[in-house]
Amino acid sequence: MGKLSVSDLKNLKEKVSKDMSLREGKSKILVTVHMGTCGIASGAREVMDALMKEMEEADRQDIRVMAAGCLGMCSSEPNVTVEIEGQPPIAYQFMDANKMRQVFKRHVLKGEVQTDFALAKM
Amino acid sequence: MKELSLHILDLAENGITAGASLIRIHVNEILSENTLTIQIQDNGNGIPLAMIENITDPFVTTRTTRRVGMGLSLFKAAAERCNGRFEITSEQGKGTLTNGSFQHDHIDRAPLGDMPSTLVSLMAGYPEIDIEYTHLYDGLNFTFDTREIRAELDGIPLNEPAVLQHLKKAIKQELDHIKGS
């Protein structure tokens, strides 16, 4: 046993490299999952998992995902911030996988802010 | 934390916040000795000497968003309630090494949990950081190194969703394999 087999990656590489040139352009939407100790303890990893699955399905080249530390609002974790170019960033609170899917499908893809889950406009 | 893999995610995050470019994660399960050890090493800024002695005090933290830092305190408590030990050494400018050991079959030991998800979350959130992961299970070992994956990907970013889903499946398969399940 030993290393992860990387042979399969070659097939994947061909598939992905077609889309690559498109992604070079600046991303217009940034989704940040806050993963401090507080976020992680309350389920930020499941939120990130759900988000990456949505990202794969959506296959959009202008969306970028990143992780960051704690927002300072530990009691409302997991927090997710969605920033769409030209609009104020929206911070969401008490996120879970389901809410993440809804925020992604409605806010990230369609621009409809999900006020029920929102913590603040920043 | 419900899983030890969540502690690992948290401690890796500490290293990244400290400016590390490489995080080494080492998990060693020795069933014959009934131990599980977790080691996380980063090449970040290190912890100032004045701080290292009471770094596991929840009210000692470098953060500025709030005045408590729970990460290391929680990990230490998790190890110590399982007849384990916690150690941290750090050299300024070189990095930090955190070590926790656990009695493998201790009733209070949280399961290791979803390691593939922890690794993929790190890659998704911090694609510029390199991760070296070694998992030993009763002598069998699995290693995963993002530097090798990167070389293979030939310019495709590590956080490409299709790449991450693929890696997650592959890591899970390999870990199941060394655990014989």
mmCIF file of C-alpha atoms in Angstrom, chain B:
data_model
loop_
_atom_site.group_PDB
_atom_site.id
_atom_site.type_symbol
_atom_site.label_atom_id
_atom_site.label_comp_id
_atom_site.label_asym_id
_atom_site.label_seq_id
_atom_site.Cartn_x
_atom_site.Cartn_y
_atom_site.Cartn_z
ATOM 1 C CA MET B 1 -15.548 18.355 18.780
ATOM 2 C CA LYS B 2 -17.435 15.242 17.712
ATOM 3 C CA GLU B 3 -14.558 13.813 15.698
ATOM 4 C CA LEU B 4 -10.780 13.889 16.012
ATOM 5 C CA SER B 5 -10.645 14.799 12.322
ATOM 6 C CA LEU B 6 -12.341 18.091 13.254
ATOM 7 C CA HIS B 7 -9.543 18.820 15.720
ATOM 8 C CA ILE B 8 -7.114 18.098 12.884
ATOM 9 C CA LEU B 9 -8.925 20.560 10.615
ATOM 10 C CA ASP B 10 -8.811 23.158 13.387
ATOM 11 C CA LEU B 11 -5.115 22.688 14.167
ATOM 12 C CA ALA B 12 -4.199 22.775 10.479
ATOM 13 C CA GLU B 13 -6.091 26.037 10.300
ATOM 14 C CA ASN B 14 -3.927 27.381 13.153
ATOM 15 C CA GLY B 15 -0.837 26.689 11.078
ATOM 16 C CA ILE B 16 -2.305 28.366 8.013
ATOM 17 C CA THR B 17 -3.220 31.439 10.052
ATOM 18 C CA ALA B 18 0.402 31.489 11.247
ATOM 19 C CA GLY B 19 1.519 31.858 7.642
ATOM 20 C CA ALA B 20 2.502 28.245 6.930
ATOM 21 C CA SER B 21 2.917 27.034 3.361
ATOM 22 C CA LEU B 22 3.092 23.354 4.320
ATOM 23 C CA ILE B 23 1.064 21.405 6.872
ATOM 24 C CA ARG B 24 2.171 17.897 7.805
ATOM 25 C CA ILE B 25 -0.482 15.690 9.361
ATOM 26 C CA HIS B 26 0.516 12.374 10.804
ATOM 27 C CA VAL B 27 -1.953 9.870 12.252
ATOM 28 C CA ASN B 28 -0.625 6.686 13.772
ATOM 29 C CA GLU B 29 -2.874 3.924 15.055
ATOM 30 C CA ILE B 30 -1.043 1.066 16.758
ATOM 31 C CA LEU B 31 -3.641 -1.453 17.856
ATOM 32 C CA SER B 32 -1.144 -3.774 19.558
ATOM 33 C CA GLU B 33 -0.122 -0.914 21.832
ATOM 34 C CA ASN B 34 -3.666 0.448 22.003
ATOM 35 C CA THR B 35 -2.598 3.964 20.996
ATOM 36 C CA LEU B 36 -3.649 6.577 18.507
ATOM 37 C CA THR B 37 -1.403 9.584 18.000
ATOM 38 C CA ILE B 38 -2.020 12.693 15.978
ATOM 39 C CA GLN B 39 0.786 15.006 15.002
ATOM 40 C CA ILE B 40 0.402 18.287 13.169
ATOM 41 C CA GLN B 41 3.415 20.219 12.050
ATOM 42 C CA ASP B 42 3.479 23.536 10.240
ATOM 43 C CA ASN B 43 6.190 25.811 8.912
ATOM 44 C CA GLY B 44 4.466 29.008 10.022
ATOM 45 C CA ASN B 45 5.687 31.813 12.241
ATOM 46 C CA GLY B 46 5.772 29.798 15.442
ATOM 47 C CA ILE B 47 4.509 30.845 18.837
ATOM 48 C CA PRO B 48 6.360 33.477 20.885
ATOM 49 C CA LEU B 49 8.283 32.012 23.819
ATOM 50 C CA ALA B 50 6.354 34.109 26.305
ATOM 51 C CA MET B 51 3.116 32.551 25.071
ATOM 52 C CA ILE B 52 3.941 28.876 24.629
ATOM 53 C CA GLU B 53 3.772 27.990 28.341
ATOM 54 C CA ASN B 54 0.155 28.920 28.670
ATOM 55 C CA ILE B 55 -0.953 28.481 25.054
ATOM 56 C CA THR B 56 -3.568 25.899 26.100
ATOM 57 C CA ASP B 57 -5.164 28.389 28.458
ATOM 58 C CA PRO B 58 -8.420 29.315 26.678
ATOM 59 C CA PHE B 59 -7.888 32.949 27.574
ATOM 60 C CA VAL B 60 -4.556 33.099 25.777
ATOM 61 C CA THR B 61 -4.893 33.717 22.067
ATOM 62 C CA THR B 62 -3.325 35.701 19.246
ATOM 63 C CA ARG B 63 -6.655 36.369 17.639
ATOM 64 C CA THR B 64 -8.120 39.822 17.564
ATOM 65 C CA THR B 65 -11.765 39.058 16.766
ATOM 66 C CA ARG B 66 -12.388 37.830 20.320
ATOM 67 C CA ARG B 67 -10.499 37.165 23.495
ATOM 68 C CA VAL B 68 -10.760 33.409 23.822
ATOM 69 C CA GLY B 69 -8.911 30.705 21.902
ATOM 70 C CA MET B 70 -10.378 27.248 22.352
ATOM 71 C CA GLY B 71 -8.656 25.138 19.695
ATOM 72 C CA LEU B 72 -5.577 23.891 21.526
ATOM 73 C CA SER B 73 -7.342 23.736 24.896
ATOM 74 C CA LEU B 74 -10.007 21.444 23.443
ATOM 75 C CA PHE B 75 -7.457 19.174 21.778
ATOM 76 C CA LYS B 76 -5.421 18.923 24.986
ATOM 77 C CA ALA B 77 -8.528 18.087 27.007
ATOM 78 C CA ALA B 78 -9.569 15.465 24.426
ATOM 79 C CA ALA B 79 -6.179 13.710 24.684
ATOM 80 C CA GLU B 80 -5.904 13.892 28.443
ATOM 81 C CA ARG B 81 -9.342 12.485 29.144
ATOM 82 C CA CYS B 82 -8.322 9.417 27.098
ATOM 83 C CA ASN B 83 -5.192 8.674 29.152
ATOM 84 C CA GLY B 84 -3.196 10.418 26.492
ATOM 85 C CA ARG B 85 -0.694 13.219 26.415
ATOM 86 C CA PHE B 86 -0.536 16.555 24.731
ATOM 87 C CA GLU B 87 2.640 18.319 23.704
ATOM 88 C CA ILE B 88 3.387 21.418 21.765
ATOM 89 C CA THR B 89 6.757 22.730 20.697
ATOM 90 C CA SER B 90 7.382 25.769 18.607
ATOM 91 C CA GLU B 91 10.289 27.711 17.261
ATOM 92 C CA GLN B 92 9.769 31.249 16.108
ATOM 93 C CA GLY B 93 10.248 31.609 12.400
ATOM 94 C CA LYS B 94 10.312 27.831 11.897
ATOM 95 C CA GLY B 95 6.921 26.551 12.892
ATOM 96 C CA THR B 96 4.956 24.572 15.434
ATOM 97 C CA LEU B 97 4.598 20.886 16.206
ATOM 98 C CA THR B 98 1.499 19.720 18.054
ATOM 99 C CA ASN B 99 1.232 16.191 19.311
ATOM 100 C CA GLY B 100 -1.701 14.421 20.943
ATOM 101 C CA SER B 101 -1.925 10.787 21.953
ATOM 102 C CA PHE B 102 -4.981 8.779 22.939
ATOM 103 C CA GLN B 103 -5.745 5.375 24.400
ATOM 104 C CA HIS B 104 -7.194 3.763 21.282
ATOM 105 C CA ASP B 105 -10.091 1.971 22.948
ATOM 106 C CA HIS B 106 -10.846 4.584 25.589
ATOM 107 C CA ILE B 107 -14.576 5.018 26.012
ATOM 108 C CA ASP B 108 -14.257 8.802 25.746
ATOM 109 C CA ARG B 109 -12.136 8.808 22.627
ATOM 110 C CA ALA B 110 -14.036 10.472 19.800
ATOM 111 C CA PRO B 111 -13.885 8.579 16.507
ATOM 112 C CA LEU B 112 -11.287 9.787 14.050
ATOM 113 C CA GLY B 113 -14.217 10.544 11.770
ATOM 114 C CA ASP B 114 -14.276 11.779 8.223
ATOM 115 C CA MET B 115 -10.607 12.403 7.362
ATOM 116 C CA PRO B 116 -11.243 12.670 3.588
ATOM 117 C CA SER B 117 -13.669 15.505 4.253
ATOM 118 C CA THR B 118 -11.164 17.296 6.507
ATOM 119 C CA LEU B 119 -8.445 17.072 3.853
ATOM 120 C CA VAL B 120 -10.758 18.164 1.049
ATOM 121 C CA SER B 121 -12.083 21.086 3.111
ATOM 122 C CA LEU B 122 -8.525 22.288 3.615
ATOM 123 C CA MET B 123 -7.776 21.991 -0.097
ATOM 124 C CA ALA B 124 -11.024 23.733 -1.035
ATOM 125 C CA GLY B 125 -10.550 26.568 1.409
ATOM 126 C CA TYR B 126 -6.809 27.085 1.107
ATOM 127 C CA PRO B 127 -5.753 25.867 -2.342
ATOM 128 C CA GLU B 128 -2.350 27.553 -2.102
ATOM 129 C CA ILE B 129 -1.298 25.549 1.000
ATOM 130 C CA ASP B 130 0.443 22.192 0.671
ATOM 131 C CA ILE B 131 -0.644 19.276 2.799
ATOM 132 C CA GLU B 132 1.265 16.129 3.531
ATOM 133 C CA TYR B 133 -0.842 13.431 5.160
ATOM 134 C CA THR B 134 0.438 10.145 6.509
ATOM 135 C CA HIS B 135 -1.793 7.559 8.109
ATOM 136 C CA LEU B 136 -0.357 4.442 9.692
ATOM 137 C CA TYR B 137 -2.753 1.714 10.718
ATOM 138 C CA ASP B 138 -1.173 -1.285 12.351
ATOM 139 C CA GLY B 139 1.882 -1.056 10.112
ATOM 140 C CA LEU B 140 0.043 -0.359 6.858
ATOM 141 C CA ASN B 141 0.451 3.155 5.620
ATOM 142 C CA PHE B 142 -1.170 5.641 3.343
ATOM 143 C CA THR B 143 0.440 8.890 2.264
ATOM 144 C CA PHE B 144 -1.020 11.773 0.409
ATOM 145 C CA ASP B 145 0.912 14.832 -0.691
ATOM 146 C CA THR B 146 -0.680 17.775 -2.471
ATOM 147 C CA ARG B 147 2.704 18.648 -4.028
ATOM 148 C CA GLU B 148 2.626 15.388 -5.969
ATOM 149 C CA ILE B 149 -1.010 15.863 -6.917
ATOM 150 C CA ARG B 150 -0.249 19.400 -8.076
ATOM 151 C CA ALA B 151 2.614 18.188 -10.288
ATOM 152 C CA GLU B 152 0.271 15.629 -11.796
ATOM 153 C CA LEU B 153 -2.485 18.192 -12.354
ATOM 154 C CA ASP B 154 -0.149 20.308 -14.412
ATOM 155 C CA GLY B 155 -1.537 23.753 -13.691
ATOM 156 C CA ILE B 156 -5.132 22.837 -12.934
ATOM 157 C CA PRO B 157 -5.925 24.326 -9.539
ATOM 158 C CA LEU B 158 -6.280 21.945 -6.630
ATOM 159 C CA ASN B 159 -9.636 23.446 -5.688
ATOM 160 C CA GLU B 160 -11.319 22.634 -8.993
ATOM 161 C CA PRO B 161 -14.560 21.003 -7.746
ATOM 162 C CA ALA B 162 -14.241 17.937 -9.989
ATOM 163 C CA VAL B 163 -10.681 17.359 -8.764
ATOM 164 C CA LEU B 164 -11.716 17.636 -5.117
ATOM 165 C CA GLN B 165 -14.602 15.183 -5.470
ATOM 166 C CA HIS B 166 -12.265 12.751 -7.152
ATOM 167 C CA LEU B 167 -9.589 13.102 -4.456
ATOM 168 C CA LYS B 168 -12.148 12.683 -1.694
ATOM 169 C CA LYS B 169 -13.331 9.376 -3.116
ATOM 170 C CA ALA B 170 -9.769 8.180 -3.696
ATOM 171 C CA ILE B 171 -8.603 9.090 -0.182
ATOM 172 C CA LYS B 172 -11.603 7.336 1.353
ATOM 173 C CA GLN B 173 -10.902 4.209 -0.655
ATOM 174 C CA GLU B 174 -7.252 4.107 0.375
ATOM 175 C CA LEU B 175 -8.056 4.686 4.053
ATOM 176 C CA ASP B 176 -10.704 1.942 4.003
ATOM 177 C CA HIS B 177 -8.127 -0.294 2.415
ATOM 178 C CA ILE B 178 -5.454 0.122 5.113
ATOM 179 C CA LYS B 179 -8.101 -0.370 7.774
ATOM 180 C CA GLY B 180 -9.154 -3.561 6.024
ATOM 181 C CA SER B 181 -12.787 -2.569 5.629
#
